[in-house]
Amino acid sequence: MIQSSAPQKNESSPKIDGDQLELFAQDFFAALEPAAKQSSAPQPLFKAPPAPPKVVFPTPVRAPDAPPLRRIQLGPHSLEFELRRSSRRSIGFMIDDQGLRVTAPKRVALADIDNAIRAKQRWILTKLRERGERRATRQERAPVVWVDGAQLPYLGANITLRLVDAPRSRCEFDEQARVLTVGVVAGLAEWQLQERVKIWFQAEAKRLFAERLDLYAEKLGVRHASLTLSSAGTRWGSCTVDGRIRLNWRLVHYALPLLDYVVAHELAHLLEMNHSARFWAKVESVYPDYDGARLALRQRSQEMPVVFSA
């Protein structure tokens, strides 16, 4: 026999009168009211995200006798760039800390140059943004203070600068103690001290470059014609078809494996004057972790303190 699901009357249950039900209903619905109604000020449904940081692209510095910079609109960005004419057959792009430089054949119309820039605008804007962020990071880094006890970066670690009174300016480096002692003559200005230390760093760079070039040239089976030091702001090295190697002396601030990567990279160009798969295979044959070194060099360059003012 199926029993009814209706509840049975319980004589012992307490009775609830109408007033009690009314009070209960008021409390119940008050609890359901949204918190926003308890405040007289309207509340936004969604919080707006913070405004993105303003992107500042580097712009080439125009020389007094140079043609005016050209301007092009790429989406929301108004971009200035330097246009150079040459005898080359195609349009080339170069981006560094000074912005975008375009080299084009003499007979190519300006409209065609602008179209070529628009075709590569994603790459151009990405690289310019990276350069702008890198420059902003460098400007935020505290420069070296040129006092006794200052720490200077040398081959990936710090050395201590010691300043001593002396009848003539000189530099002596104690490799074991990692101390660079500089003789300071009376009246020596700070810029002169910086220049004296810079000369020492450059001499160290040239000595190390010569050793590492000989080592990796033998591994690659190549010979270079000459070595010169570079002070380029954004380029670590270069190689010409006739074997002239230029290396940035500031590499002496970084760890020796990173210096070796640049040396191996430039020497490999004596076999492949490009950045093709065959070129990277040559680099890998003597420097297997070239990709890691390339990324590490980029990261370290952003972290490096400002050592010299110029």
mmCIF file of C-alpha atoms in Angstrom:
data_model
loop_
_atom_site.group_PDB
_atom_site.id
_atom_site.type_symbol
_atom_site.label_atom_id
_atom_site.label_comp_id
_atom_site.label_asym_id
_atom_site.label_seq_id
_atom_site.Cartn_x
_atom_site.Cartn_y
_atom_site.Cartn_z
ATOM 1 C CA MET A 1 0.000 0.000 0.000
ATOM 2 C CA ILE A 2 1.427 3.300 -1.062
ATOM 3 C CA GLN A 3 1.523 5.867 1.706
ATOM 4 C CA SER A 4 0.756 9.487 0.947
ATOM 5 C CA SER A 5 3.765 11.827 0.907
ATOM 6 C CA ALA A 6 1.797 14.564 2.670
ATOM 7 C CA PRO A 7 3.185 15.336 6.123
ATOM 8 C CA GLN A 8 1.127 14.074 9.058
ATOM 9 C CA LYS A 9 -0.278 16.554 11.420
ATOM 10 C CA ASN A 10 1.843 16.748 14.570
ATOM 11 C CA GLU A 11 -0.123 17.924 17.524
ATOM 12 C CA SER A 12 3.051 18.694 19.453
ATOM 13 C CA SER A 13 4.468 21.119 16.828
ATOM 14 C CA PRO A 14 4.571 24.765 17.936
ATOM 15 C CA LYS A 15 2.178 27.082 16.246
ATOM 16 C CA ILE A 16 3.462 30.038 14.170
ATOM 17 C CA ASP A 17 1.080 32.929 13.949
ATOM 18 C CA GLY A 18 0.826 35.479 11.126
ATOM 19 C CA ASP A 19 2.933 38.136 12.836
ATOM 20 C CA GLN A 20 5.839 35.736 13.173
ATOM 21 C CA LEU A 21 5.611 34.798 9.477
ATOM 22 C CA GLU A 22 5.655 38.462 8.479
ATOM 23 C CA LEU A 23 8.781 39.197 10.544
ATOM 24 C CA PHE A 24 10.510 36.139 9.102
ATOM 25 C CA ALA A 25 9.723 37.216 5.542
ATOM 26 C CA GLN A 26 11.111 40.716 6.151
ATOM 27 C CA ASP A 27 14.387 39.333 7.553
ATOM 28 C CA PHE A 28 14.688 36.812 4.726
ATOM 29 C CA PHE A 29 14.246 39.274 1.866
ATOM 30 C CA ALA A 30 16.460 41.868 3.561
ATOM 31 C CA ALA A 31 19.254 39.311 3.566
ATOM 32 C CA LEU A 32 18.800 38.829 -0.180
ATOM 33 C CA GLU A 33 19.239 42.540 -1.011
ATOM 34 C CA PRO A 34 22.491 43.223 -2.906
ATOM 35 C CA ALA A 35 25.169 45.090 -0.988
ATOM 36 C CA ALA A 36 25.203 47.787 -3.656
ATOM 37 C CA LYS A 37 21.725 48.927 -2.609
ATOM 38 C CA GLN A 38 22.999 49.648 0.880
ATOM 39 C CA SER A 39 25.284 52.364 -0.516
ATOM 40 C CA SER A 40 23.966 55.517 -2.069
ATOM 41 C CA ALA A 41 26.949 55.814 -4.444
ATOM 42 C CA PRO A 42 26.676 53.738 -7.658
ATOM 43 C CA GLN A 43 29.274 50.961 -7.912
ATOM 44 C CA PRO A 44 30.832 49.951 -11.254
ATOM 45 C CA LEU A 45 30.204 46.415 -12.402
ATOM 46 C CA PHE A 46 33.776 45.924 -13.617
ATOM 47 C CA LYS A 47 37.030 47.577 -12.591
ATOM 48 C CA ALA A 48 38.856 49.106 -15.534
ATOM 49 C CA PRO A 49 42.330 47.631 -16.194
ATOM 50 C CA PRO A 50 45.329 49.919 -15.639
ATOM 51 C CA ALA A 51 46.373 51.943 -18.649
ATOM 52 C CA PRO A 52 49.242 50.313 -20.557
ATOM 53 C CA PRO A 53 52.608 52.111 -20.356
ATOM 54 C CA LYS A 54 53.234 54.560 -23.136
ATOM 55 C CA VAL A 55 55.470 53.121 -25.829
ATOM 56 C CA VAL A 56 58.343 55.442 -26.729
ATOM 57 C CA PHE A 57 60.103 54.408 -29.908
ATOM 58 C CA PRO A 58 63.678 55.584 -30.481
ATOM 59 C CA THR A 59 64.064 58.170 -33.223
ATOM 60 C CA PRO A 60 67.209 58.724 -35.327
ATOM 61 C CA VAL A 61 69.203 61.850 -34.581
ATOM 62 C CA ARG A 62 69.335 64.002 -37.696
ATOM 63 C CA ALA A 63 72.724 65.417 -38.613
ATOM 64 C CA PRO A 64 72.737 69.156 -39.464
ATOM 65 C CA ASP A 65 73.523 68.551 -43.150
ATOM 66 C CA ALA A 66 71.340 65.423 -43.531
ATOM 67 C CA PRO A 67 67.932 65.302 -45.246
ATOM 68 C CA PRO A 68 64.913 65.600 -42.945
ATOM 69 C CA LEU A 69 63.554 62.456 -41.355
ATOM 70 C CA ARG A 70 60.580 60.838 -43.026
ATOM 71 C CA ARG A 71 57.359 60.064 -41.182
ATOM 72 C CA ILE A 72 54.934 57.185 -41.655
ATOM 73 C CA GLN A 73 51.754 56.185 -39.821
ATOM 74 C CA LEU A 74 51.706 52.533 -38.741
ATOM 75 C CA GLY A 75 48.352 51.913 -37.069
ATOM 76 C CA PRO A 76 48.215 54.179 -34.000
ATOM 77 C CA HIS A 77 51.949 54.891 -34.158
ATOM 78 C CA SER A 78 53.493 57.847 -35.954
ATOM 79 C CA LEU A 79 57.015 56.748 -36.791
ATOM 80 C CA GLU A 80 60.008 58.813 -37.925
ATOM 81 C CA PHE A 81 62.840 57.107 -39.768
ATOM 82 C CA GLU A 82 66.011 57.956 -41.663
ATOM 83 C CA LEU A 83 66.061 57.212 -45.388
ATOM 84 C CA ARG A 84 69.327 56.593 -47.180
ATOM 85 C CA ARG A 85 69.771 56.056 -50.903
ATOM 86 C CA SER A 86 72.386 53.674 -52.283
ATOM 87 C CA SER A 87 73.263 51.493 -55.249
ATOM 88 C CA ARG A 88 71.895 48.362 -53.578
ATOM 89 C CA ARG A 89 69.177 46.431 -55.412
ATOM 90 C CA SER A 90 66.671 45.968 -52.591
ATOM 91 C CA ILE A 91 65.245 47.882 -49.646
ATOM 92 C CA GLY A 92 67.058 47.195 -46.386
ATOM 93 C CA PHE A 93 66.072 47.883 -42.787
ATOM 94 C CA MET A 94 68.308 48.478 -39.775
ATOM 95 C CA ILE A 95 67.043 49.023 -36.220
ATOM 96 C CA ASP A 96 69.251 50.006 -33.297
ATOM 97 C CA ASP A 97 69.021 52.243 -30.246
ATOM 98 C CA GLN A 98 68.813 55.246 -32.600
ATOM 99 C CA GLY A 99 65.646 53.991 -34.304
ATOM 100 C CA LEU A 100 64.830 52.828 -37.825
ATOM 101 C CA ARG A 101 67.077 53.410 -40.826
ATOM 102 C CA VAL A 102 65.949 52.433 -44.300
ATOM 103 C CA THR A 103 68.345 52.029 -47.215
ATOM 104 C CA ALA A 104 66.744 51.930 -50.646
ATOM 105 C CA PRO A 105 67.868 51.958 -54.303
ATOM 106 C CA LYS A 106 68.054 55.415 -55.806
ATOM 107 C CA ARG A 107 65.236 54.855 -58.305
ATOM 108 C CA VAL A 108 62.662 53.353 -55.915
ATOM 109 C CA ALA A 109 59.678 55.648 -55.382
ATOM 110 C CA LEU A 110 58.852 56.925 -51.897
ATOM 111 C CA ALA A 111 55.433 55.258 -52.058
ATOM 112 C CA ASP A 112 57.108 51.892 -52.676
ATOM 113 C CA ILE A 113 59.393 52.462 -49.696
ATOM 114 C CA ASP A 114 56.411 53.238 -47.467
ATOM 115 C CA ASN A 115 54.643 50.093 -48.688
ATOM 116 C CA ALA A 116 57.725 48.021 -47.902
ATOM 117 C CA ILE A 117 57.749 49.429 -44.355
ATOM 118 C CA ARG A 118 54.049 48.645 -43.904
ATOM 119 C CA ALA A 119 54.651 45.094 -45.110
ATOM 120 C CA LYS A 120 57.181 44.634 -42.282
ATOM 121 C CA GLN A 121 55.501 46.856 -39.716
ATOM 122 C CA ARG A 122 54.909 44.052 -37.187
ATOM 123 C CA TRP A 123 58.619 43.197 -37.092
ATOM 124 C CA ILE A 124 59.651 46.872 -37.122
ATOM 125 C CA LEU A 125 57.354 47.890 -34.257
ATOM 126 C CA THR A 126 58.367 44.859 -32.170
ATOM 127 C CA LYS A 127 62.075 45.625 -32.560
ATOM 128 C CA LEU A 128 61.605 49.340 -31.905
ATOM 129 C CA ARG A 129 59.595 48.565 -28.769
ATOM 130 C CA GLU A 130 62.364 46.235 -27.551
ATOM 131 C CA ARG A 131 64.982 48.925 -28.194
ATOM 132 C CA GLY A 132 62.922 51.567 -26.439
ATOM 133 C CA GLU A 133 62.400 49.362 -23.378
ATOM 134 C CA ARG A 134 66.082 48.434 -23.306
ATOM 135 C CA ARG A 135 67.134 52.078 -23.456
ATOM 136 C CA ALA A 136 64.689 52.970 -20.656
ATOM 137 C CA THR A 137 66.112 50.156 -18.521
ATOM 138 C CA ARG A 138 69.668 51.379 -19.088
ATOM 139 C CA GLN A 139 68.712 54.920 -18.117
ATOM 140 C CA GLU A 140 67.284 53.633 -14.825
ATOM 141 C CA ARG A 141 70.506 51.842 -13.864
ATOM 142 C CA ALA A 142 72.722 53.624 -11.393
ATOM 143 C CA PRO A 143 76.100 54.593 -12.914
ATOM 144 C CA VAL A 144 79.412 53.609 -11.363
ATOM 145 C CA VAL A 145 80.590 56.155 -8.777
ATOM 146 C CA TRP A 146 84.297 56.809 -9.363
ATOM 147 C CA VAL A 147 85.663 56.586 -5.837
ATOM 148 C CA ASP A 148 88.132 54.333 -4.068
ATOM 149 C CA GLY A 149 86.517 50.927 -3.615
ATOM 150 C CA ALA A 150 84.199 51.186 -6.638
ATOM 151 C CA GLN A 151 83.192 47.900 -8.261
ATOM 152 C CA LEU A 152 83.878 47.533 -11.994
ATOM 153 C CA PRO A 153 82.647 44.636 -14.174
ATOM 154 C CA TYR A 154 85.444 42.542 -15.699
ATOM 155 C CA LEU A 155 84.936 39.163 -17.402
ATOM 156 C CA GLY A 156 81.589 38.561 -15.755
ATOM 157 C CA ALA A 157 82.507 39.482 -12.172
ATOM 158 C CA ASN A 158 83.463 42.614 -10.274
ATOM 159 C CA ILE A 159 86.943 43.917 -9.603
ATOM 160 C CA THR A 160 87.721 46.555 -6.976
ATOM 161 C CA LEU A 161 89.092 49.954 -7.951
ATOM 162 C CA ARG A 162 91.816 51.291 -5.661
ATOM 163 C CA LEU A 163 92.978 54.901 -5.989
ATOM 164 C CA VAL A 164 96.397 55.819 -4.626
ATOM 165 C CA ASP A 165 98.394 59.036 -4.784
ATOM 166 C CA ALA A 166 101.199 58.737 -7.318
ATOM 167 C CA PRO A 167 103.593 60.989 -9.281
ATOM 168 C CA ARG A 168 102.166 59.627 -12.545
ATOM 169 C CA SER A 169 98.981 57.958 -13.686
ATOM 170 C CA ARG A 170 99.273 54.179 -13.985
ATOM 171 C CA CYS A 171 97.144 51.009 -13.782
ATOM 172 C CA GLU A 172 98.183 47.776 -12.107
ATOM 173 C CA PHE A 173 95.914 44.745 -11.908
ATOM 174 C CA ASP A 174 96.261 42.037 -9.269
ATOM 175 C CA GLU A 175 94.450 39.076 -10.812
ATOM 176 C CA GLN A 176 94.466 37.019 -7.618
ATOM 177 C CA ALA A 177 93.033 39.766 -5.430
ATOM 178 C CA ARG A 178 90.917 41.115 -8.334
ATOM 179 C CA VAL A 179 92.050 44.658 -7.569
ATOM 180 C CA LEU A 180 92.796 47.361 -10.137
ATOM 181 C CA THR A 181 95.086 49.991 -8.625
ATOM 182 C CA VAL A 182 95.221 53.365 -10.353
ATOM 183 C CA GLY A 183 97.844 55.968 -9.569
ATOM 184 C CA VAL A 184 96.197 59.355 -9.199
ATOM 185 C CA VAL A 185 98.270 62.490 -9.765
ATOM 186 C CA ALA A 186 97.372 65.780 -8.124
ATOM 187 C CA GLY A 187 94.524 67.595 -9.817
ATOM 188 C CA LEU A 188 93.322 64.564 -11.837
ATOM 189 C CA ALA A 189 89.743 65.145 -12.988
ATOM 190 C CA GLU A 190 87.115 62.388 -12.872
ATOM 191 C CA TRP A 191 86.837 62.229 -16.676
ATOM 192 C CA GLN A 192 90.612 61.749 -16.858
ATOM 193 C CA LEU A 193 90.389 58.902 -14.341
ATOM 194 C CA GLN A 194 87.632 57.284 -16.397
ATOM 195 C CA GLU A 195 89.719 57.644 -19.546
ATOM 196 C CA ARG A 196 92.737 56.034 -17.890
ATOM 197 C CA VAL A 197 90.669 53.045 -16.734
ATOM 198 C CA LYS A 198 88.981 52.796 -20.130
ATOM 199 C CA ILE A 199 92.385 52.540 -21.827
ATOM 200 C CA TRP A 200 93.223 49.650 -19.484
ATOM 201 C CA PHE A 201 89.935 47.869 -20.306
ATOM 202 C CA GLN A 202 90.541 48.335 -24.038
ATOM 203 C CA ALA A 203 94.063 46.921 -23.764
ATOM 204 C CA GLU A 204 92.694 43.907 -21.894
ATOM 205 C CA ALA A 205 89.990 43.463 -24.537
ATOM 206 C CA LYS A 206 92.501 43.502 -27.396
ATOM 207 C CA ARG A 207 94.742 40.985 -25.622
ATOM 208 C CA LEU A 208 91.855 38.613 -24.930
ATOM 209 C CA PHE A 209 90.352 39.021 -28.400
ATOM 210 C CA ALA A 210 93.654 38.089 -30.037
ATOM 211 C CA GLU A 211 93.923 34.932 -27.903
ATOM 212 C CA ARG A 212 90.337 33.820 -28.514
ATOM 213 C CA LEU A 213 90.466 34.603 -32.242
ATOM 214 C CA ASP A 214 93.521 32.369 -32.642
ATOM 215 C CA LEU A 215 91.801 29.597 -30.675
ATOM 216 C CA TYR A 216 88.536 29.596 -32.627
ATOM 217 C CA ALA A 217 90.139 30.317 -36.011
ATOM 218 C CA GLU A 218 92.085 27.072 -35.642
ATOM 219 C CA LYS A 219 88.917 25.181 -34.726
ATOM 220 C CA LEU A 220 87.071 26.549 -37.757
ATOM 221 C CA GLY A 221 90.034 26.255 -40.117
ATOM 222 C CA VAL A 222 90.004 29.937 -41.079
ATOM 223 C CA ARG A 223 92.370 32.901 -40.891
ATOM 224 C CA HIS A 224 91.448 36.513 -40.225
ATOM 225 C CA ALA A 225 93.362 39.418 -41.702
ATOM 226 C CA SER A 226 93.151 41.991 -38.887
ATOM 227 C CA LEU A 227 91.531 42.878 -35.572
ATOM 228 C CA THR A 228 90.313 46.318 -34.541
ATOM 229 C CA LEU A 229 88.318 47.456 -31.533
ATOM 230 C CA SER A 230 84.843 48.892 -31.913
ATOM 231 C CA SER A 231 82.918 51.263 -29.659
ATOM 232 C CA ALA A 232 79.551 50.701 -31.327
ATOM 233 C CA GLY A 233 76.566 51.275 -29.105
ATOM 234 C CA THR A 234 74.541 48.232 -30.144
ATOM 235 C CA ARG A 235 76.767 45.972 -32.249
ATOM 236 C CA TRP A 236 79.104 43.404 -30.710
ATOM 237 C CA GLY A 237 81.151 42.601 -33.797
ATOM 238 C CA SER A 238 81.478 42.538 -37.558
ATOM 239 C CA CYS A 239 83.427 40.718 -40.245
ATOM 240 C CA THR A 240 84.240 41.677 -43.835
ATOM 241 C CA VAL A 241 84.748 39.356 -46.778
ATOM 242 C CA ASP A 242 88.497 40.067 -46.728
ATOM 243 C CA GLY A 243 88.822 38.896 -43.129
ATOM 244 C CA ARG A 244 88.822 42.152 -41.150
ATOM 245 C CA ILE A 245 87.302 41.546 -37.703
ATOM 246 C CA ARG A 246 85.906 44.307 -35.503
ATOM 247 C CA LEU A 247 84.937 43.485 -31.907
ATOM 248 C CA ASN A 248 83.325 45.739 -29.326
ATOM 249 C CA TRP A 249 85.795 46.314 -26.501
ATOM 250 C CA ARG A 250 82.933 46.466 -23.975
ATOM 251 C CA LEU A 251 82.661 42.686 -24.276
ATOM 252 C CA VAL A 252 85.503 42.603 -21.734
ATOM 253 C CA HIS A 253 82.865 43.396 -19.081
ATOM 254 C CA TYR A 254 81.101 40.076 -19.739
ATOM 255 C CA ALA A 255 81.950 36.480 -18.880
ATOM 256 C CA LEU A 256 84.513 34.800 -21.136
ATOM 257 C CA PRO A 257 81.996 32.304 -22.643
ATOM 258 C CA LEU A 258 79.918 35.223 -23.957
ATOM 259 C CA LEU A 259 83.015 36.849 -25.418
ATOM 260 C CA ASP A 260 83.866 33.494 -27.067
ATOM 261 C CA TYR A 261 80.419 33.318 -28.642
ATOM 262 C CA VAL A 262 80.910 36.655 -30.403
ATOM 263 C CA VAL A 263 84.388 35.618 -31.559
ATOM 264 C CA ALA A 264 83.095 32.310 -32.942
ATOM 265 C CA HIS A 265 80.154 34.098 -34.572
ATOM 266 C CA GLU A 266 82.318 36.577 -36.461
ATOM 267 C CA LEU A 267 84.891 33.990 -37.534
ATOM 268 C CA ALA A 268 82.117 31.746 -38.870
ATOM 269 C CA HIS A 269 81.244 34.565 -41.265
ATOM 270 C CA LEU A 270 84.524 33.856 -43.050
ATOM 271 C CA LEU A 271 82.856 30.621 -44.166
ATOM 272 C CA GLU A 272 79.286 31.914 -44.576
ATOM 273 C CA MET A 273 78.669 35.644 -45.040
ATOM 274 C CA ASN A 274 75.041 35.349 -43.962
ATOM 275 C CA HIS A 275 72.878 34.005 -41.156
ATOM 276 C CA SER A 276 71.646 30.912 -42.951
ATOM 277 C CA ALA A 277 71.234 27.441 -41.442
ATOM 278 C CA ARG A 278 74.695 26.580 -42.791
ATOM 279 C CA PHE A 279 76.170 29.562 -40.952
ATOM 280 C CA TRP A 280 74.643 28.545 -37.619
ATOM 281 C CA ALA A 281 75.836 24.981 -38.183
ATOM 282 C CA LYS A 282 79.397 26.361 -38.454
ATOM 283 C CA VAL A 283 78.959 28.302 -35.216
ATOM 284 C CA GLU A 284 77.490 25.250 -33.487
ATOM 285 C CA SER A 285 80.432 23.088 -34.529
ATOM 286 C CA VAL A 286 82.735 25.130 -32.270
ATOM 287 C CA TYR A 287 80.218 26.681 -29.856
ATOM 288 C CA PRO A 288 77.267 24.295 -29.294
ATOM 289 C CA ASP A 289 75.247 26.511 -26.941
ATOM 290 C CA TYR A 290 75.297 29.547 -29.208
ATOM 291 C CA ASP A 291 71.583 30.185 -28.738
ATOM 292 C CA GLY A 292 71.887 30.257 -24.960
ATOM 293 C CA ALA A 293 74.897 32.563 -25.183
ATOM 294 C CA ARG A 294 73.046 34.914 -27.500
ATOM 295 C CA LEU A 295 70.121 35.194 -25.072
ATOM 296 C CA ALA A 296 72.433 35.540 -22.065
ATOM 297 C CA LEU A 297 74.373 38.334 -23.750
ATOM 298 C CA ARG A 298 71.161 40.218 -24.413
ATOM 299 C CA GLN A 299 70.029 39.782 -20.806
ATOM 300 C CA ARG A 300 73.387 40.755 -19.296
ATOM 301 C CA SER A 301 73.593 43.846 -21.475
ATOM 302 C CA GLN A 302 70.315 45.056 -19.942
ATOM 303 C CA GLU A 303 71.591 44.428 -16.416
ATOM 304 C CA MET A 304 75.072 45.894 -16.878
ATOM 305 C CA PRO A 305 75.645 49.125 -14.905
ATOM 306 C CA VAL A 306 76.696 52.272 -16.714
ATOM 307 C CA VAL A 307 80.484 52.141 -16.362
ATOM 308 C CA PHE A 308 81.649 54.998 -18.565
ATOM 309 C CA SER A 309 79.749 58.170 -19.302
ATOM 310 C CA ALA A 310 80.826 58.124 -22.958
#
